[in-house]
Coordinates of C-alpha atoms in Angstrom, one line a residue:
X100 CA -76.5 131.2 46.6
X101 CA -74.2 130.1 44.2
X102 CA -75.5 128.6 40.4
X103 CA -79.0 127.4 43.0
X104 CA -76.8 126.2 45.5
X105 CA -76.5 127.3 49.1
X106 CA -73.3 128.3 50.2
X107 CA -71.6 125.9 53.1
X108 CA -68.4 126.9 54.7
X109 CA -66.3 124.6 57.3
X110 CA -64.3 126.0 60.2
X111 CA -61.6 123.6 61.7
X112 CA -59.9 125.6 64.8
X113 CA -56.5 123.8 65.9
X114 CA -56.7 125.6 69.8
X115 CA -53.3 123.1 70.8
X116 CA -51.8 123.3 67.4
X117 CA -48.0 124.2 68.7
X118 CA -48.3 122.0 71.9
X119 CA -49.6 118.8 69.2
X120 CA -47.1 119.4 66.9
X121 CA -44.4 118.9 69.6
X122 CA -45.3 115.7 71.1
X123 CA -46.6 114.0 67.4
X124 CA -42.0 113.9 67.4
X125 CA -41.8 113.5 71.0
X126 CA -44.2 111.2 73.3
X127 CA -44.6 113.0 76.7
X128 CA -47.6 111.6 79.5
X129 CA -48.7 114.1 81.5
X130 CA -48.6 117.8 81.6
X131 CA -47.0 119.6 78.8
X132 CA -46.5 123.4 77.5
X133 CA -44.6 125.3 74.7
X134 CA -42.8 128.8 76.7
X135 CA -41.8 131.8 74.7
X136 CA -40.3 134.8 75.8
X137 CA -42.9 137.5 76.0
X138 CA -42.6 141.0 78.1
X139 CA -39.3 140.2 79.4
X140 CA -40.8 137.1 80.9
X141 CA -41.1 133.8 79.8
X142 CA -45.0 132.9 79.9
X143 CA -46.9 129.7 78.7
X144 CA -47.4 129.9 74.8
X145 CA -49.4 126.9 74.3
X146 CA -50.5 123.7 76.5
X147 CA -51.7 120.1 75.9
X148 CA -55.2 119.2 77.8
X149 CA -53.9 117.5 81.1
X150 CA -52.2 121.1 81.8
X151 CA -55.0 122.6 80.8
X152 CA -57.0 120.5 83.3
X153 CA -54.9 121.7 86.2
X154 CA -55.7 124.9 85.7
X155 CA -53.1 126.3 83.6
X156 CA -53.4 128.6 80.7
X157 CA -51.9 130.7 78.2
X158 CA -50.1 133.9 78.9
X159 CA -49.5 132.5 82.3
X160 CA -45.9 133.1 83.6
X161 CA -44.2 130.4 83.6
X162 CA -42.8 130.5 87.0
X163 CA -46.1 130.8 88.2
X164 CA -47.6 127.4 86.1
X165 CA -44.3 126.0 87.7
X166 CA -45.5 126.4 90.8
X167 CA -49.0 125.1 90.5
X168 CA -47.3 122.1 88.9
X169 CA -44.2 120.9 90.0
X170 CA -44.4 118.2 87.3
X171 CA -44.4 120.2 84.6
X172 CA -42.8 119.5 81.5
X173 CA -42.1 122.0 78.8
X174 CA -39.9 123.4 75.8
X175 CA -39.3 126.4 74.1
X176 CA -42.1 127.0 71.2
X177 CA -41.5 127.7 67.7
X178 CA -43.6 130.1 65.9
X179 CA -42.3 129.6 62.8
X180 CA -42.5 125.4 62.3
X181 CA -46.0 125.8 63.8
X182 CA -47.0 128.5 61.2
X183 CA -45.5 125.9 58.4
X184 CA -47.0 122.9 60.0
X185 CA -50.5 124.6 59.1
X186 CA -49.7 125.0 55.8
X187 CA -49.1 121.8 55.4
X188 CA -52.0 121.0 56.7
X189 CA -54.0 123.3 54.7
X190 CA -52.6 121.6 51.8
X191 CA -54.0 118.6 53.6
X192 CA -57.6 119.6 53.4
X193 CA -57.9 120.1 49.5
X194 CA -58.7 116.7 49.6
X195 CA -62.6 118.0 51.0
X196 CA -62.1 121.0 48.4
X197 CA -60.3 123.2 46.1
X198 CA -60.7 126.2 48.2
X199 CA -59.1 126.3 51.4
X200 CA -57.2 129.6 53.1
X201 CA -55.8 130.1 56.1
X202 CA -57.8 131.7 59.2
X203 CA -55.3 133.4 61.6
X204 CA -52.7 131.5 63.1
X205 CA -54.6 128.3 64.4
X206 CA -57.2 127.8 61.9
X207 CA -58.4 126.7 58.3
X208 CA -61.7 127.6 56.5
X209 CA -63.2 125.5 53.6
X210 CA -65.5 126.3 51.1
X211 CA -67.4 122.9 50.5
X212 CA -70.5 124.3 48.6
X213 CA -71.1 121.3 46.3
X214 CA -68.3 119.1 47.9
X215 CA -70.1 117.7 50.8
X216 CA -72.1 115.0 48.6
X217 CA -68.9 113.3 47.3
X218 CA -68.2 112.2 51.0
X219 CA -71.6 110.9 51.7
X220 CA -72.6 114.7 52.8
X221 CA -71.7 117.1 55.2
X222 CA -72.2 114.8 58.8
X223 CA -69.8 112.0 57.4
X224 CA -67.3 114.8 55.8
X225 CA -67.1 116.1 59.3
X226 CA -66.6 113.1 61.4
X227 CA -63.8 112.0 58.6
X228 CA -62.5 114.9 59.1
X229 CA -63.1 114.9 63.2
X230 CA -61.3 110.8 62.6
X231 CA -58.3 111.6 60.4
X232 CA -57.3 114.5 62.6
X233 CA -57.4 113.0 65.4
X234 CA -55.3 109.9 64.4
X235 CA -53.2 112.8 63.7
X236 CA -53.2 113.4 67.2
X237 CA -54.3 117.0 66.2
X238 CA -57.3 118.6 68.8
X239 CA -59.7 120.3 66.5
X240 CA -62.8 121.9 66.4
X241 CA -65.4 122.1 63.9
X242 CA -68.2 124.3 62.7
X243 CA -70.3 124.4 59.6
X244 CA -72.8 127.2 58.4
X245 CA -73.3 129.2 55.6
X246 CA -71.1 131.7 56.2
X247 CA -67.3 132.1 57.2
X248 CA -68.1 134.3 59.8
X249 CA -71.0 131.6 61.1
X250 CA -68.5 128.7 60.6
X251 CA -66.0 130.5 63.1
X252 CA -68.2 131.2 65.6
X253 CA -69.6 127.3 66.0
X254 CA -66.0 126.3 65.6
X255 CA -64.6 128.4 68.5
X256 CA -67.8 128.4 70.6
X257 CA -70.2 125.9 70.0
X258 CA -69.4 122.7 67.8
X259 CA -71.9 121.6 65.4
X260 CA -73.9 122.2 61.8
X261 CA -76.0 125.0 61.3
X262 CA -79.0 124.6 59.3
X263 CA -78.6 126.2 55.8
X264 CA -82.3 128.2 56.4
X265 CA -82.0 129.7 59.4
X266 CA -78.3 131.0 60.9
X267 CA -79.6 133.5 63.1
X268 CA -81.5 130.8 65.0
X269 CA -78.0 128.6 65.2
X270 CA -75.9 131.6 66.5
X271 CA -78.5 133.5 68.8
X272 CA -77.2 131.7 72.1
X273 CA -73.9 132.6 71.1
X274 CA -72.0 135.2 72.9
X275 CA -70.9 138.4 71.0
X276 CA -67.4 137.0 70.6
X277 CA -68.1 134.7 68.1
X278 CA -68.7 137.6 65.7
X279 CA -64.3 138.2 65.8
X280 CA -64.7 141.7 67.8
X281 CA -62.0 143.0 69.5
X282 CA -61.7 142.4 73.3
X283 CA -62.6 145.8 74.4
X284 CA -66.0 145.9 72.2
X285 CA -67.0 142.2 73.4
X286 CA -66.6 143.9 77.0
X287 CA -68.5 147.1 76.7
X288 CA -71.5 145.2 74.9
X289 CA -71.7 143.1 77.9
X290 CA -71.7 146.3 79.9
X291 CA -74.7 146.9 78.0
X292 CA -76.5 143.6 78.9
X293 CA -76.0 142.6 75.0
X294 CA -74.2 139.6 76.0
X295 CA -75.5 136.5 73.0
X296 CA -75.8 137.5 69.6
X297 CA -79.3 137.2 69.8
X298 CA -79.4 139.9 72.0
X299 CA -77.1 142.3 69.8
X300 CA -79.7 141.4 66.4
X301 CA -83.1 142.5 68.4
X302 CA -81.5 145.9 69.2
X303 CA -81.9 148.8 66.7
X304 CA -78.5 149.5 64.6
X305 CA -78.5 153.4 64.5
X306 CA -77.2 153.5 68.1
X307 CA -75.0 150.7 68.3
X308 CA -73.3 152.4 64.7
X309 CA -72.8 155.5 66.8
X310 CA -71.1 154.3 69.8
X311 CA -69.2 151.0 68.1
X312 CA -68.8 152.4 64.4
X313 CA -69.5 150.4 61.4
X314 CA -67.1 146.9 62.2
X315 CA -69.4 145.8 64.8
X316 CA -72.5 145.4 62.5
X317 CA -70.3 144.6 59.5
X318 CA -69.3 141.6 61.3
X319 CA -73.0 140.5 62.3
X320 CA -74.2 141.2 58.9
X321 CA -71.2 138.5 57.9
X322 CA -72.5 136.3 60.4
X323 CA -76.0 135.8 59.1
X324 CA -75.1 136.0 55.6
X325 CA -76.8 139.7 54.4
X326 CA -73.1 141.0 54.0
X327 CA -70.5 138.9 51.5
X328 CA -67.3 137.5 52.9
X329 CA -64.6 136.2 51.0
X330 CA -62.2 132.9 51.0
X331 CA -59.2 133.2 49.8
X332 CA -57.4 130.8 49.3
X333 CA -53.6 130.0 49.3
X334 CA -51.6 129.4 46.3
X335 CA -49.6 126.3 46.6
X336 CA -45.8 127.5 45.6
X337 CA -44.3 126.5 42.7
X338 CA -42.8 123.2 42.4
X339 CA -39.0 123.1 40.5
X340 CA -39.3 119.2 39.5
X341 CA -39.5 117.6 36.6
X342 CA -38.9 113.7 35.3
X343 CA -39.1 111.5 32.4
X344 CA -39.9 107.6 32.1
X345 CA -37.9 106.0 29.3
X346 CA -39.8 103.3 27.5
X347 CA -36.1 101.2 26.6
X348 CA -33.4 101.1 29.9
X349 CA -30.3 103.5 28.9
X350 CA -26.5 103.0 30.2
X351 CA -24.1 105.2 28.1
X352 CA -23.2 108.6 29.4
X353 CA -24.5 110.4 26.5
X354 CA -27.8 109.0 26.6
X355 CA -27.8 110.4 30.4
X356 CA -26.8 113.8 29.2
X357 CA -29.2 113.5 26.4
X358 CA -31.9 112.7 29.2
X359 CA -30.6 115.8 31.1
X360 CA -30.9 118.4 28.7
X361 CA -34.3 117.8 28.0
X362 CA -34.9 117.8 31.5
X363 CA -33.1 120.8 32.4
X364 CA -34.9 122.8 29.1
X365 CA -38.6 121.8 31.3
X366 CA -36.9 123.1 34.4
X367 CA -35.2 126.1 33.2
X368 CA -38.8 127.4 31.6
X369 CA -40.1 127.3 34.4
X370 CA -37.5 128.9 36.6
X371 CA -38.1 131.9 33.8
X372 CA -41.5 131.9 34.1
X373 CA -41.1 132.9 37.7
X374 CA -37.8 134.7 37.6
X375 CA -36.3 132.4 39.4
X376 CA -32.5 130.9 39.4
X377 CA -31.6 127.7 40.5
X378 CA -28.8 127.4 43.1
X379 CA -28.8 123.9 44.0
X380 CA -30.0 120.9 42.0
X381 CA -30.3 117.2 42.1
X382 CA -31.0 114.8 39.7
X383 CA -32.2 110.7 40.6
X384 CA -31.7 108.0 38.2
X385 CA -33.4 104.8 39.1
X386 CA -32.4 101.8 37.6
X387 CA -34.6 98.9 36.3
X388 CA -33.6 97.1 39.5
X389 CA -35.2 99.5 41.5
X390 CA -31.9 100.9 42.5
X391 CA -31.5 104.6 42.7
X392 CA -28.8 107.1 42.3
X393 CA -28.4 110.8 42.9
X394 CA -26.3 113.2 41.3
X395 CA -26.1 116.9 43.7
X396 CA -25.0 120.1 42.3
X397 CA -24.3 123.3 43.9
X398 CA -23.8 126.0 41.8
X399 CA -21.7 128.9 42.8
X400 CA -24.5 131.6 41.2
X401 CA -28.2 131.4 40.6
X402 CA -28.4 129.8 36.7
X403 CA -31.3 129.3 34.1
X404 CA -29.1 128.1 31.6
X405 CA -29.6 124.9 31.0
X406 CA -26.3 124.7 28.4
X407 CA -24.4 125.9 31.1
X408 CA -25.9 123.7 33.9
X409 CA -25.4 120.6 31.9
X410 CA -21.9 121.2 31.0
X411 CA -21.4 121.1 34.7
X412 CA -23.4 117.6 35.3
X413 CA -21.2 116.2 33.1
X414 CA -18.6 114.9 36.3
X415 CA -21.1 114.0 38.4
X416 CA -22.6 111.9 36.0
X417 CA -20.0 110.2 34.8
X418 CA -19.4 108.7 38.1
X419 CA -22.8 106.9 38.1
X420 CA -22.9 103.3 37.7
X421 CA -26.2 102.5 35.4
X422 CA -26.0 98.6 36.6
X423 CA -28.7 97.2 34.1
X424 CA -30.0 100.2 32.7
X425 CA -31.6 103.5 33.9
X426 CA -35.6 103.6 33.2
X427 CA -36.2 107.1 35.2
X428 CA -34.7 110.3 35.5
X429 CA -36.2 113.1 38.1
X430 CA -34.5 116.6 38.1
X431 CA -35.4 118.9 40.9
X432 CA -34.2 122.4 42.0
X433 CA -33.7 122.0 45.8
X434 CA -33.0 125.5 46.5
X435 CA -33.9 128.5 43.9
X436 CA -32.9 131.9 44.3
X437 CA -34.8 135.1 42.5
X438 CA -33.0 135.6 39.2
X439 CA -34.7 138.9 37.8
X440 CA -34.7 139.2 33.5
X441 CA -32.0 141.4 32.8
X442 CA -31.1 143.9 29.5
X443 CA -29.4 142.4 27.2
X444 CA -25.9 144.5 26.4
X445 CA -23.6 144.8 23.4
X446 CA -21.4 144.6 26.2
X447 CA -19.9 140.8 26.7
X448 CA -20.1 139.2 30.3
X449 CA -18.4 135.7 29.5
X450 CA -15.2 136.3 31.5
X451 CA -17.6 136.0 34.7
X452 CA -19.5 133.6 33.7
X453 CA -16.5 131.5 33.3
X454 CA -15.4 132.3 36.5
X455 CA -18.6 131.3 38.0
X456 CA -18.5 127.7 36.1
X457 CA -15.0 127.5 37.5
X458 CA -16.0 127.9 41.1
X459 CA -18.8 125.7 40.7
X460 CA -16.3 122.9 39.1
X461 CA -14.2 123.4 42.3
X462 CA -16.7 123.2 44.3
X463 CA -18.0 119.9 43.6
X464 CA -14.7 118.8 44.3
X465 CA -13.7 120.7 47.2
X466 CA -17.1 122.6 49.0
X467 CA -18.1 125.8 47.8
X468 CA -17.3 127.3 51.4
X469 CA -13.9 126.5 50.9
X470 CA -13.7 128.5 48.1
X471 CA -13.2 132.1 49.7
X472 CA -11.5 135.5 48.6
X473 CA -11.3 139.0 50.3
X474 CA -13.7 141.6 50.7
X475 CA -12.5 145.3 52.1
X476 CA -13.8 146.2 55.4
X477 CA -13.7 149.9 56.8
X478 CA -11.7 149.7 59.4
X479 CA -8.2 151.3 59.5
X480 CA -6.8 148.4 61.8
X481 CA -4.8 146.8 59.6
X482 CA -6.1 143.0 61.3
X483 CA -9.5 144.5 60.7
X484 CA -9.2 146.2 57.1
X485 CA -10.5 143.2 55.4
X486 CA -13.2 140.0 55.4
X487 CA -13.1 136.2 54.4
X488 CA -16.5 135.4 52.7
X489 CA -17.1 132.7 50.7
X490 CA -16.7 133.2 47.0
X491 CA -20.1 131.2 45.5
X492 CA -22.2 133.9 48.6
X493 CA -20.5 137.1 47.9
X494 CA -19.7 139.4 45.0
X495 CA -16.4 140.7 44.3
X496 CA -15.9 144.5 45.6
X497 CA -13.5 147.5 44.9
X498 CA -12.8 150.3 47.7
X499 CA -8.9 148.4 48.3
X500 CA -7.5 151.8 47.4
X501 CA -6.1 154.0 50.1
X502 CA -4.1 156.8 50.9
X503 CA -1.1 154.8 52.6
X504 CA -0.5 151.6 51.1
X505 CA -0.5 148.6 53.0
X506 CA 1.6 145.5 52.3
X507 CA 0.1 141.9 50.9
X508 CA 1.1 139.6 53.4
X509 CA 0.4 140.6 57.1
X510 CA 1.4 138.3 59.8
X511 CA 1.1 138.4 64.2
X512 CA 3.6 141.4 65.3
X513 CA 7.0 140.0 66.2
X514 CA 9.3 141.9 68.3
X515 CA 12.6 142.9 66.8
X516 CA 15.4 144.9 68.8
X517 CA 15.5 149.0 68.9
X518 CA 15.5 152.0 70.3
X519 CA 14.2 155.4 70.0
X520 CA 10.9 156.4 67.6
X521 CA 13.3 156.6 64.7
X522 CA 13.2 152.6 62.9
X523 CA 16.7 150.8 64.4
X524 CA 19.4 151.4 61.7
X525 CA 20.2 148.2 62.2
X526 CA 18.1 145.0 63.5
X527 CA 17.8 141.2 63.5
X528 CA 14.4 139.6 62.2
X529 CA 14.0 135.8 61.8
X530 CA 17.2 135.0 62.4
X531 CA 18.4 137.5 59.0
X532 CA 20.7 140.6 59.9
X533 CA 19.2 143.5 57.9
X534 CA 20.3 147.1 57.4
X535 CA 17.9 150.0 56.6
X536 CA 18.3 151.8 53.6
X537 CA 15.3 153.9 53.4
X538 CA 12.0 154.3 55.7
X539 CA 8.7 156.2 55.3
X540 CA 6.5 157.4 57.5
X541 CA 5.4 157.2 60.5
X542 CA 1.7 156.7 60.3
X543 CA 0.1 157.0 63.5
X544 CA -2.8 154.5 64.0
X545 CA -5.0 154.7 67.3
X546 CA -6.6 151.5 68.7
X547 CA -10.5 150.9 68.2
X548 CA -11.3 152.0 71.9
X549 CA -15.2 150.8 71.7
X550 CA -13.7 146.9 70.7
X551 CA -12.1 144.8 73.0
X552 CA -8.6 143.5 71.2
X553 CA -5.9 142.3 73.6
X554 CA -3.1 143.0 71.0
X555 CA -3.6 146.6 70.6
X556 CA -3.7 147.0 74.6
X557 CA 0.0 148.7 73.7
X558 CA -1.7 151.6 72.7
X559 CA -0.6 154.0 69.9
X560 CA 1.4 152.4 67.0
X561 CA 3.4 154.3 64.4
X562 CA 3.5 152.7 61.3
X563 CA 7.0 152.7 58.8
X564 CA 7.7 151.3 55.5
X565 CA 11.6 150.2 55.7
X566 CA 13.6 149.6 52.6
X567 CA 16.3 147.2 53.7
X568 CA 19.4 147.3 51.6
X569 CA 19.3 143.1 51.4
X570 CA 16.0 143.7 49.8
X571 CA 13.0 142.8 52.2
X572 CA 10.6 145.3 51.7
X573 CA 9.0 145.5 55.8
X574 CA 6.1 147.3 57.4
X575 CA 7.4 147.7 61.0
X576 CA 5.6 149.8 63.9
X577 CA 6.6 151.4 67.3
X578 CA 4.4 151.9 70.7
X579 CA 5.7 155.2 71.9
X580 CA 3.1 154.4 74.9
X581 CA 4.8 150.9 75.7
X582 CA 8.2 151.3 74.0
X583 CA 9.4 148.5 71.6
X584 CA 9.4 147.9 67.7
X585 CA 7.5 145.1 66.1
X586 CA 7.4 143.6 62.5
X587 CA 3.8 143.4 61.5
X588 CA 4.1 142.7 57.5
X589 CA 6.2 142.2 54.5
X590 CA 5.5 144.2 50.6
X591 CA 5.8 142.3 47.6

């Protein structure tokens, strides 16, 4: 009881809900099933009802359903969109009642108590619901009792409304997996000849608490009510938007920017408040002619600031044409990263920040991915000793340092003439006669042998630094195992 009022919960069980999502984007008659890899084989996942009908089912391999039906059509599930697709439509049923949470992975459970008069009371709320759904094209199944553990079981198997006085009497015919026991303990009760829940309530609880444990009669107790179960429900995730309605049209640029900052001082309070950091944004101006305009920005770190963020509008929005005046402006952070609070230092960190804005500048222009610079890698093949990440996705790192220093521009080997290990005292290299002065080295650098890399199938490379007396400063290497000398790089 709750304030003199008798607790009603509402089961809605989606049993197709990854095969309905499908077709609702793609209209397919006949039978239909989602397949997912499981056990090294690919078995059924889910099935619409004319598959169903034929005799298929889940788990069933799906070489096997194949078989029994030639004409079956089918594509790979998606876990992930169905699990989302719930949520959505859990945020669906707050419009029966505030608290709604998620029951496994095809399910939703609704406390109505006191909600079920507003729709004309609980028969109508359930065929709206039953009519909506369906339009949907969603399959569903409904129960309603007073508990969640009651609403489950006439959900999954028996449909219908349980009368608030008496739940034992609307779950007695039941079998004992509607109370959610686990397959083995639903099969060993039937061993027993305890096969409704009717049965398993008559029997005295000492016993069954000796060979089950405690869940089994926890989960009756649920059932009927004498034990309290929770709903809890989901909180919706915050929501980066914010917009103001001007009562006079604006047109000049600094009204815009005006109009910005205080949007960007609502937004940024809130990205705070959840330690958050915006790393895309968009703002939509809509003009008194119903026209709209947006304004992208993609920033090259995760930002709060709104005196920085603003400063980097500004382009953007001078490029917007206000026509007859702009009456709306909506600011929304389209992707967020989490931006932890951070100490305050003595210490000043402008220089990066700048160099943040910069790369955010550029990258409005150009695409942040085009905007890349060099990470080290560990890897002593010189092709391999460093990585090309974007510059707005990674952070700059140290670790360049080595014993034997390696030059700055590295090109594809090209073959020069010679003999011998010793470097050629002489030699011709893109078309320039060069003499060497002085050389260093070698240093002997062994392919990768676990990586597959056609130009180190020479084998061995010795590595030496030649001082030409012309002035070209080269990084040349012999294979002692396939003899020949090669130019692989030129120091500064």
């Amino acid at each position: 009881m709750f304030d003199g009022i008798q607790r009603r919960v509402v089961s809605l069980w989606f049993p197709r809900l990854a095969s309905d999502r499908a077709l609702r984007q793609r209209l397919i008659d006949g039978p239909f099933a989602l397949t997912l890899k499981q056990q090294n084989a690919n078995r059924i996942y889910c099935l619409n009802g004319d598959a169903a009908r034929l005799g298929l089912h889940r788990g069933m391999s799906y070489a096997d359903a194949r078989a029994f039906c030639p004409s079956l059509q089918s594509t790979p599930a998606d876990p992930v969109r169905d699990q989302q697709f719930l949520h959505i439509l859990r945020r669906w049923a707050t419009r029966y009642c505030p608290w709604v949470g998620v029951e496994g992975e095809d399910g939703l459970v609704l406390d109505i108590t006191g909600a079920a008069h507003l729709l004309g009371g609980e028969p109508a709320m359930i065929v709206d619901m039953r009519r909506r759904l369906s339009r949907a094209g969603l399959s569903v199944q409904i129960g309603l009792g007073n508990t969640r553990g009651a609403a489950w079981a006439l959900a999954h198997y028996g449909e219908g409304i349980a009368p608030s006085d008496d739940m034992l009497g609307a779950l007695e015919t039941l079998p004992v997996a509607a109370l959610r026991l686990e397959e083995k303990t639903s099969v060993a009760l039937q061993r027993l000849g305890l096969r409704k829940i009717g049965d398993l309530a008559t029997v005295p609880r000492a016993p069954l608490t000796r060979r089950f444990g405690p869940d089994l009669l926890l989960r009756l107790d649920q059932a009927l009510g004498t034990q309290p179960e929770e709903i809890t429900p989901l909180n919706d995730p915050p929501h980066y938007g914010v917009r103001i309605t001007l009562p006079e049209p604006i047109g000049l640029l600094t009204d815009v920017m005006a109009g910005t900052e205080r949007l960007l001082m609502q937004l940024c309070s809130k990205l705070k408040a959840q330690e958050m950091g915006a790393r895309m944004l968009c703002i939509s101006l809509r003009r008194v002619d119903q026209g709209q305009q947006q304004v992208e920005l993609r920033l090259a770190r995760p930002l709060r600031d709104p005196t920085r963020i603003l400063r980097l509008f500004e382009r953007g929005l001078a490029e917007v044409a206000a026509g007859f005046g702009i009456d709306q402006l909506r600011l929304e952070a389209t992707q967020v990263e989490t931006l932890p609070v951070q100490q305050i230092s003595h210490v000043s960190d402008r220089g990066k920040d700048k160099l943040d804005d910069l790369i955010t500048r550029l990258g409005t222009r150009i695409g942040l991915d085009n905007i890349q610079r060099f990470l080290p890698a560990d890897s002593h093949i010189p092709e391999r000793s460093f990585l090309i990440a974007p510059a707005a996705y990674s952070e700059p790192q140290n670790g360049w340092g080595g014993a034997n220093p390696r030059p700055l521009c590295l090109f594809r080997p090209e073959p020069i003439a010679g003999m011998g290990p010793h470097p050629p005292s002489r030699f011709r290299w893109r078309r320039i006669s060069l003499t060497t002065g002085r050389v260093t080295g070698p240093e002997r650098i062994a392919p990768e042998w676990w990586l597959e890399d056609e130009n180190w199938r020479s084998g061995l490379r010795d590595y030496w630094r030649v001082e030409t007396t012309q002035g070209r400063r080269l990084w040349l290497f012999y294979t002692p195992q396939n003899p020949g000398w090669f130019v692989h790089g030129e120091f500064a």
